[in-house]
Coordinates of C-alpha atoms in Angstrom, one line a residue:
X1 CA 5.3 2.5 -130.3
X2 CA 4.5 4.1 -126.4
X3 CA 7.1 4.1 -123.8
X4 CA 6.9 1.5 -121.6
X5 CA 5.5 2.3 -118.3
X6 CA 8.5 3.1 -115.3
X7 CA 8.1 -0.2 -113.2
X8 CA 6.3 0.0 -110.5
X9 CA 8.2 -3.1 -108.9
X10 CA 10.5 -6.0 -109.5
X11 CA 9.0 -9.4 -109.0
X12 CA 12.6 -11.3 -108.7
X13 CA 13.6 -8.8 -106.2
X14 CA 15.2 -10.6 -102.7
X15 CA 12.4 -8.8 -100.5
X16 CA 9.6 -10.4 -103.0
X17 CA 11.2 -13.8 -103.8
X18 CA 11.8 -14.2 -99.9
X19 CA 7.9 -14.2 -99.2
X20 CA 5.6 -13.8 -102.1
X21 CA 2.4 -14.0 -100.3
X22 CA 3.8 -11.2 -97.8
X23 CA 4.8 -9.1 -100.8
X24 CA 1.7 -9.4 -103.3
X25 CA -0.1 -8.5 -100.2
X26 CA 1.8 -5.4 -99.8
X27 CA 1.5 -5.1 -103.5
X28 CA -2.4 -5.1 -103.9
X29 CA -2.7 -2.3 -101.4
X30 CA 0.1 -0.1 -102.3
X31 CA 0.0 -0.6 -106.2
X32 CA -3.3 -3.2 -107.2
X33 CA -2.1 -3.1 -110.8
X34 CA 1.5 -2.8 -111.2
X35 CA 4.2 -2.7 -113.7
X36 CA 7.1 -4.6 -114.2
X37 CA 9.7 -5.4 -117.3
X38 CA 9.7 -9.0 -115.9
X39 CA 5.8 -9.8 -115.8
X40 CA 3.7 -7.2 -117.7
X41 CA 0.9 -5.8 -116.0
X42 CA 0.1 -7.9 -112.9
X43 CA -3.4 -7.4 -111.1
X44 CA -3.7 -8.3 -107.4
X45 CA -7.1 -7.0 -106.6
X46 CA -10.1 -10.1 -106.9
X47 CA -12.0 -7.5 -108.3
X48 CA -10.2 -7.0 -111.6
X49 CA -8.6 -10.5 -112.0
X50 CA -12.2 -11.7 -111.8
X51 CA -12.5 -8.8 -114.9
X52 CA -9.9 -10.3 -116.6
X53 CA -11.0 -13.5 -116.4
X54 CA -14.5 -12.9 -117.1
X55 CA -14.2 -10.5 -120.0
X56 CA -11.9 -12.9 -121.7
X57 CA -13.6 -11.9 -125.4
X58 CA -13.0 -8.3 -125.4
X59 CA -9.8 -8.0 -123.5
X60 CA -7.6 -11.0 -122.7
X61 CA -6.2 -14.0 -124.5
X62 CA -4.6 -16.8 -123.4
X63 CA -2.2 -16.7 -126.2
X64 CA 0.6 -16.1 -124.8
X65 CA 3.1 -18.5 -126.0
X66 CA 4.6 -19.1 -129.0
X67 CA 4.3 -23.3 -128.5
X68 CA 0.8 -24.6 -128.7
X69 CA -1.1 -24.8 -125.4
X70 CA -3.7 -27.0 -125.4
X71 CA -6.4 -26.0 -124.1
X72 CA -5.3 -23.2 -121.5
X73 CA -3.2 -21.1 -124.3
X74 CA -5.8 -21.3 -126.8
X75 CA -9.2 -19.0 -127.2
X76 CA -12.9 -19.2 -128.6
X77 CA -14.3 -20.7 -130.4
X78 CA -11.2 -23.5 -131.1
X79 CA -10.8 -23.7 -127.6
X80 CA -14.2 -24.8 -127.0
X81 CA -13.7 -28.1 -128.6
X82 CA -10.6 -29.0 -127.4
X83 CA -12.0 -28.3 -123.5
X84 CA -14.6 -30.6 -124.1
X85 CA -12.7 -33.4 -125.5
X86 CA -10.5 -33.4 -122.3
X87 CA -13.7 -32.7 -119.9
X88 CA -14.6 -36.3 -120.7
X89 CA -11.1 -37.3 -119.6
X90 CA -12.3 -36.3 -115.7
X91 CA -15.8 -37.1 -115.7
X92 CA -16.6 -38.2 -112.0
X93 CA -16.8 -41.7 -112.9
X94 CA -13.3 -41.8 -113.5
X95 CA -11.9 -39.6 -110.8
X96 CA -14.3 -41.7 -108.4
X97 CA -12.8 -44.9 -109.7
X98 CA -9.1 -43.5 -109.2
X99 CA -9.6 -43.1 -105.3
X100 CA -8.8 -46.7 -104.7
X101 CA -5.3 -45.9 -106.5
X102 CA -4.6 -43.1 -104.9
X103 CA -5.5 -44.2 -101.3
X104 CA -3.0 -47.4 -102.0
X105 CA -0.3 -44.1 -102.9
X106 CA -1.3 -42.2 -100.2
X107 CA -1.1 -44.8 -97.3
X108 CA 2.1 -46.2 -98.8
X109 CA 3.9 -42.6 -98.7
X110 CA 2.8 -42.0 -95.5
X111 CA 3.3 -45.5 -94.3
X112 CA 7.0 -44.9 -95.3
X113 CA 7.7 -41.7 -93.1
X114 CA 9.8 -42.1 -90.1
X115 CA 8.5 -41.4 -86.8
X116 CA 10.1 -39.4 -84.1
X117 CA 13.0 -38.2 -86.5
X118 CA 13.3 -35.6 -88.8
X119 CA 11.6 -35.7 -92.0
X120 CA 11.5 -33.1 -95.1
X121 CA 7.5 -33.1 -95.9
X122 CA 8.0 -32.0 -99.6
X123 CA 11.2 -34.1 -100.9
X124 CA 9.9 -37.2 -98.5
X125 CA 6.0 -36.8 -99.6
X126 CA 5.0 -33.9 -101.4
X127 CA 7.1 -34.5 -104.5
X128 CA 6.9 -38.4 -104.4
X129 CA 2.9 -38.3 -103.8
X130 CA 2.7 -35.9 -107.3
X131 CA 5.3 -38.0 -109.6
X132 CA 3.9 -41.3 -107.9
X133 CA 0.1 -40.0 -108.3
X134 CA 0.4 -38.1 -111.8
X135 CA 1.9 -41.6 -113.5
X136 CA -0.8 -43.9 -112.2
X137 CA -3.6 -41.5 -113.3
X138 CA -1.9 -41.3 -117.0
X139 CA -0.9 -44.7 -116.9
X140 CA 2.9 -44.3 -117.3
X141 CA 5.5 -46.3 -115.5
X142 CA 6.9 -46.2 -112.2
X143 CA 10.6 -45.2 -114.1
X144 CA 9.4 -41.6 -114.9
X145 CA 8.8 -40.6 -111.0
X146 CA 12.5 -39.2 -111.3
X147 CA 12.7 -37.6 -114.3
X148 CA 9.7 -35.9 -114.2
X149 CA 10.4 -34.1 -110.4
X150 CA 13.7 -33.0 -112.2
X151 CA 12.2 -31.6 -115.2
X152 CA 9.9 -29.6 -113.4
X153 CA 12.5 -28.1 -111.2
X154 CA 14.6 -27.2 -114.5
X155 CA 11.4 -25.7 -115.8
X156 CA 11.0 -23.4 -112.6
X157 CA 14.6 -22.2 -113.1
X158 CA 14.4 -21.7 -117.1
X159 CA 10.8 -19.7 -116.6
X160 CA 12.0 -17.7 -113.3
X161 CA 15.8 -16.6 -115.5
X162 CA 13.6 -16.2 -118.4
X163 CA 15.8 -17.6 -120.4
X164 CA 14.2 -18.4 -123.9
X165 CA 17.0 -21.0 -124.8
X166 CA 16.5 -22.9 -121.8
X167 CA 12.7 -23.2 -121.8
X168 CA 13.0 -24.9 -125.4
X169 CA 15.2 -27.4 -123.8
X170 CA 12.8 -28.1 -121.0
X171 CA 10.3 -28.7 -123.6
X172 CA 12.2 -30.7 -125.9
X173 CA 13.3 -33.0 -123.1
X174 CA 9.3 -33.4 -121.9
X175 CA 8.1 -34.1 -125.4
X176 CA 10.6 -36.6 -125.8
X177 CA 9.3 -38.7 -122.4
X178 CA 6.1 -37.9 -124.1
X179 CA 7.2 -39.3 -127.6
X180 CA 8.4 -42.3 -126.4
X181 CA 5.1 -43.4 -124.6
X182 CA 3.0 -42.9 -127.4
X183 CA 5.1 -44.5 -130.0
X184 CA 5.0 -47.6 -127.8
X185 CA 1.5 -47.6 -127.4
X186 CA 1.1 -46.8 -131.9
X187 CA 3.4 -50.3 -132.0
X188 CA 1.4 -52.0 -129.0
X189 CA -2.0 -51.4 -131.1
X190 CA -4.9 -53.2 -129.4
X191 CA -2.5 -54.5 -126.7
X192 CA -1.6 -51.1 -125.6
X193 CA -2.9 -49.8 -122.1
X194 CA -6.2 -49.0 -121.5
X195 CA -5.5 -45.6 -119.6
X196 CA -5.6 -41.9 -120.7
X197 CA -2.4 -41.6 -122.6
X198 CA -4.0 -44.0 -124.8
X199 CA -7.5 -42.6 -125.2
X200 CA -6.0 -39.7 -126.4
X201 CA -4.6 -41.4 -129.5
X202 CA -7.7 -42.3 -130.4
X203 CA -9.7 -38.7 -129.9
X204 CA -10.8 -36.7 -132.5
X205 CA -11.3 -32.9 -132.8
X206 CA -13.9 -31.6 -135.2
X207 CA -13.4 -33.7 -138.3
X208 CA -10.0 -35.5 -137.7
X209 CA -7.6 -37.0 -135.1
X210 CA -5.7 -35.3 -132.8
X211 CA -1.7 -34.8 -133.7
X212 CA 0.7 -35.6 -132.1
X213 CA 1.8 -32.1 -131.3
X214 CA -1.5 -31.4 -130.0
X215 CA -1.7 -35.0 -127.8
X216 CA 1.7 -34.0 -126.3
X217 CA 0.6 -30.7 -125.3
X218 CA -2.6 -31.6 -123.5
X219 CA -0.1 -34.0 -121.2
X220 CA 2.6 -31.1 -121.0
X221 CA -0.4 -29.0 -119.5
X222 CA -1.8 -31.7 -117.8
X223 CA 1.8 -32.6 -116.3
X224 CA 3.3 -29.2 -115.2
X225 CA -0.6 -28.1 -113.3
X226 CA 0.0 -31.7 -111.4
X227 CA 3.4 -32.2 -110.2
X228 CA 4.2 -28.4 -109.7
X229 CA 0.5 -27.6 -107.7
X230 CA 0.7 -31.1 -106.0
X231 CA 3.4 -30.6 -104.6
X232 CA 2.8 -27.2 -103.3
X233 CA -0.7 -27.9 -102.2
X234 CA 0.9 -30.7 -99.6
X235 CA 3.3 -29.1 -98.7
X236 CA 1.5 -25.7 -97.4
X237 CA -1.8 -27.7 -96.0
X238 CA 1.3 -29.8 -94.2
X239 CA 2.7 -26.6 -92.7
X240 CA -0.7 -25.3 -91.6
X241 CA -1.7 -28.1 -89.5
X242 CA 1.6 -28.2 -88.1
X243 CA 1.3 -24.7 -86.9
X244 CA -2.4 -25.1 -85.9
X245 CA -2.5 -28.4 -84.2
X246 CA -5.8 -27.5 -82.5
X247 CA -7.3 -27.1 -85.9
X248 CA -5.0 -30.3 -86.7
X249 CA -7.0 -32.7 -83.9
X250 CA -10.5 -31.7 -85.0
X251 CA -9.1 -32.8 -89.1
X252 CA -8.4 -35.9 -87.4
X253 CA -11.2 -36.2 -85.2
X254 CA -13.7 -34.8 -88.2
X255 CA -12.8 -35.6 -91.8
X256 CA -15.7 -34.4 -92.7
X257 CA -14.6 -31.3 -92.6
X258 CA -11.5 -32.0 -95.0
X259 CA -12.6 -30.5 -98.2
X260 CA -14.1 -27.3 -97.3
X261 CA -11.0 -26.7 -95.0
X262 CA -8.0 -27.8 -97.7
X263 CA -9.7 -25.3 -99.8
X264 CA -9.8 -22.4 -97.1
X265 CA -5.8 -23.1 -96.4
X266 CA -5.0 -23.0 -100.2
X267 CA -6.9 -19.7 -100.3
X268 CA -4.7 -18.6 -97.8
X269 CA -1.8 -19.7 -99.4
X270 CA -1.8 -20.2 -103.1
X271 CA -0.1 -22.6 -104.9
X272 CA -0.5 -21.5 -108.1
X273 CA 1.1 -18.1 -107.9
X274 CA -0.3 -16.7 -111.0
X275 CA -1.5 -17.3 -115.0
X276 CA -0.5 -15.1 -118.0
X277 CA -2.9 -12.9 -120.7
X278 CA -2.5 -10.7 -123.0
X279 CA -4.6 -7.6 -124.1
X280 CA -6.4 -8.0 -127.1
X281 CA -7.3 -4.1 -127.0
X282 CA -6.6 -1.3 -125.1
X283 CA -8.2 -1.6 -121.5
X284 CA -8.3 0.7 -118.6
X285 CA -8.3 -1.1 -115.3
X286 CA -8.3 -0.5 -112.0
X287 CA -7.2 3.0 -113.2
X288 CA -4.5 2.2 -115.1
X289 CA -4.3 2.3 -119.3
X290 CA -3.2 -0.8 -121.1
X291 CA -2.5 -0.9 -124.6
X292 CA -3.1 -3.5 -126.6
X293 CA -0.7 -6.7 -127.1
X294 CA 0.7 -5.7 -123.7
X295 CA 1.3 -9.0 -120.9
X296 CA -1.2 -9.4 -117.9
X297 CA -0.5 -11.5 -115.1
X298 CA -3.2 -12.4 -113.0
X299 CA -1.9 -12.9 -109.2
X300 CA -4.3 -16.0 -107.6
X301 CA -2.0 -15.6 -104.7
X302 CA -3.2 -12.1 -104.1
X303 CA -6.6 -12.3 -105.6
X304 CA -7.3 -15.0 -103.1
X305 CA -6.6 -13.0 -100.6
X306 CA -8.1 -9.9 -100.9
X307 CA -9.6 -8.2 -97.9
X308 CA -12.4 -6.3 -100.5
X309 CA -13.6 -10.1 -100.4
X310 CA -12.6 -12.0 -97.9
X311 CA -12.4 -9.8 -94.8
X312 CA -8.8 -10.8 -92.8
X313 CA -7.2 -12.9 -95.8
X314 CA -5.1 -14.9 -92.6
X315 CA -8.6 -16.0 -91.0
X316 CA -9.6 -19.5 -91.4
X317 CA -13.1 -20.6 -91.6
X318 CA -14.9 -23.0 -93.2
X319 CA -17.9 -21.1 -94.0
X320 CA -16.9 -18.5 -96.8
X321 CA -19.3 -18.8 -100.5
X322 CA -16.6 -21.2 -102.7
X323 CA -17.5 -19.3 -105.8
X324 CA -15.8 -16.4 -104.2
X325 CA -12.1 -18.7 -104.1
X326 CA -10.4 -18.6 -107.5
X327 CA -8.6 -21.7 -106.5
X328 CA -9.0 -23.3 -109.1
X329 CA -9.6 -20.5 -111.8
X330 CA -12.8 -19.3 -113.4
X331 CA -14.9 -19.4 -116.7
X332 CA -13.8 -20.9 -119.7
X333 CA -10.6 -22.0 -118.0
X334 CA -11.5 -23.0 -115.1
X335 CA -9.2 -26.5 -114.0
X336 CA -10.4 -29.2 -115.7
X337 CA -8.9 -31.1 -113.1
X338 CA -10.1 -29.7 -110.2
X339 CA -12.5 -32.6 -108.7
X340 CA -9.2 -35.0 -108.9
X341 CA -7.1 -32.7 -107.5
X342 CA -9.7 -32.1 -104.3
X343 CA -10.1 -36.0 -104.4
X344 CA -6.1 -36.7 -104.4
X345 CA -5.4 -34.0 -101.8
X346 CA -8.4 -35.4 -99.2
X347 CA -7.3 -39.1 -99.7
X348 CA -3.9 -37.6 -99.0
X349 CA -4.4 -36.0 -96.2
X350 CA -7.5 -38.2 -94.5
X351 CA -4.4 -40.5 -94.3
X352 CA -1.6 -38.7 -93.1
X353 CA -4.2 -37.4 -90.4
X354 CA -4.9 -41.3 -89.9
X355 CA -2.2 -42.8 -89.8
X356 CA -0.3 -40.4 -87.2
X357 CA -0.9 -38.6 -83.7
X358 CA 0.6 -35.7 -84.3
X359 CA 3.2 -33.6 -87.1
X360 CA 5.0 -31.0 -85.7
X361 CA 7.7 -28.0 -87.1
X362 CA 11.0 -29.6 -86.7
X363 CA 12.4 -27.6 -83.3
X364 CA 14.7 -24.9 -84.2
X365 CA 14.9 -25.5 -87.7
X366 CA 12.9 -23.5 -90.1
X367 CA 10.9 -24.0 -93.2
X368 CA 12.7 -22.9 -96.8
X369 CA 10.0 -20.7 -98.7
X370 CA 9.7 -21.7 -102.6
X371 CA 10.3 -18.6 -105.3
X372 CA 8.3 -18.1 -108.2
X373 CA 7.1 -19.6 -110.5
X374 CA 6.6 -22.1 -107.8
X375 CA 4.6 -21.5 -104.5
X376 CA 4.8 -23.5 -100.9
X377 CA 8.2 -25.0 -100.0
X378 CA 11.0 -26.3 -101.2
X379 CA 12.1 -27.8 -97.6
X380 CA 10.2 -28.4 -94.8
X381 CA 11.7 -30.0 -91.9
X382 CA 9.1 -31.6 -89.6
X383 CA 8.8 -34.2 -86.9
X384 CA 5.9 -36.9 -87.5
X385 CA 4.7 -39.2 -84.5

């Protein structure tokens, strides 16, 4: 077996976990594909995770797990079916019929924040809008908001320690949430909601019926992408307006304008920090040999940002070609989910811009930055009138 490559930087290091964007930034010019014992082979550059992602048959799997990941950790061809039995799960029909829902959320949430006092954006909105949001899309109850915003915050700490033992625990506790819901809807029969959770006991792949393992994956997946990336996504296009209020006032004035510009801000600032491959044979890339077997992490959060593309990464404009953002992934595994996510984050914001005059930075107190694997801010002290 080869040495392993000397690192060429440590991901959990203060400097980076103080501000990732600042530091993958700094990474992709010094070092576009780097080494590291915690992460593999991470690539920075758009150029080569758009490689990576496109030459998925040759070079990189998505099995990189030893649970079953349905559909992001799986490859062609089985992968194939199982994407398109869960495509039909977002057909625009049924995002489009969910904006009602998710307007009622989103006025209700932002209904609820105090005015002219101090207000943390992500524990007072961000998080509640994702638990609150991801439950009335699935159709699970209102009791789960809790548990599932602590579950995913023991999942960040278990995947950022790396520690195996704690992951499975993580897992175990989700599955059994899962477990629960689907049991009651097997003894509920034709009484059972009519709502996603309970589709998927009745889809088939190929020849037979899903299993349960497999049902319970596809809402793990589905699960950790929403309440994680939610949560994330409100809380940096919150700090971005508050910080541009110029930019803030023609939002309000022009909503319009929402989508392409939520888009442009979470180019800026990712948050989805990365996804994980691994080689499937030996590779050379941006000038650096990869054996085969070894980890890949593709960096969004530098990708997206990458002057080769997109000129000064910090400039906002609402003009730039979308297929050039990798917001949302590309190829095979691109987000299934994407046009719900777009749909829940304009609602969101069309009625926090609404609904308010202004939202400000909290004076003298400052933002705290979230470390990987999670992206945005874990606090955000700010002042809505």
């Amino acid at each position: 077996m080869p040495d392993k490559p000397r690192p060429d930087w440590d991901p959990r290091s203060d400097t980076v976990l103080s501000n990732q964007i600042k530091a993958y930034d700094a990474m992709r010019r010094r070092c576009p594909v780097a080494y590291s014992d915690y992460l593999g082979w991470s690539l920075f550059r758009h150029e080569d995770v758009v490689q990576a992602l496109d030459d998925h048959q040759t070079f990189f799997s998505s099995v990189v797990s030893s649970h079953l990941s349905v559909p992001s950790g799986i490859d062609p061809p089985r992968h194939t079916a199982y994407r398109r039995l869960i495509e039909r799960h977002f057909e625009p029909e049924r995002v489009e019929a969910f904006e009602p829902s998710c307007r009622m959320i989103s006025s209700d949430l932002v209904s609820s924040l105090q005015r002219g006092v101090e207000v943390d954006l992500v524990t007072q909105l961000a998080r509640r809008f994702a638990a609150r949001i991801q439950c009335a899309f699935l159709g699970w109850p209102d009791s789960l908001h809790q548990p599932l915003l602590q579950w995913v915050q023991n999942n960040h700490e278990a995947t950022l320690a790396r520690d195996t033992c704690a992951m499975a625990a993580v897992a175990h506790e989700f599955d059994g949430y899962i477990s629960q819901l689907l049991e009651a809807r097997r003894e509920a029969g034709a009484a059972a909601p009519q709502d996603i959770t309970s589709d998927l006991l009745r889809e088939r792949v190929g020849d037979r019926p899903l299993n349960h393992e497999e049902i319970v994956s596809i809402l793990r997946n589905w699960t950790v992408g929403e309440l994680g990336t939610i949560t994330a996504c409100v809380g940096i296009l919150g700090h971005y307006l508050a910080e541009n209020p110029q930019l803030q006032q023609r939002l309000r004035e022009g909503p319009r304008l929402l989508p392409a510009a939520i888009d442009e801000i979470l180019r800026m600032h990712a948050p989805l920090v990365a996804n994980r491959r691994v080689t499937t044979r030996p590779v050379e890339i941006g000038g650096r040999k990869i054996a085969a077997g070894e980890r890949v992490t593709l960096v969004w959060a530098s990708a997206n940002r990458d002057e080769a593309v997109f000129g000064d990464p910090d400039e906002f404009r609402l003009d730039r070609d979308p297929a050039q953002n990798l917001l949302y992934g590309r190829g095979i595994h691109v987000c299934p989910g994407a046009q719900l996510a777009r749909l829940e984050l304009r609602v969101l914001m069309e009625e926090l811009l609404k609904r308010t005059r202004n939202i400000a930075l909290a004076p003298g107190r400052q933002p705290t930055i979230a470390i990987y694997p999670a992206s945005g801010f874990s606090s955000l002290p700010m002042l809505i009138r």
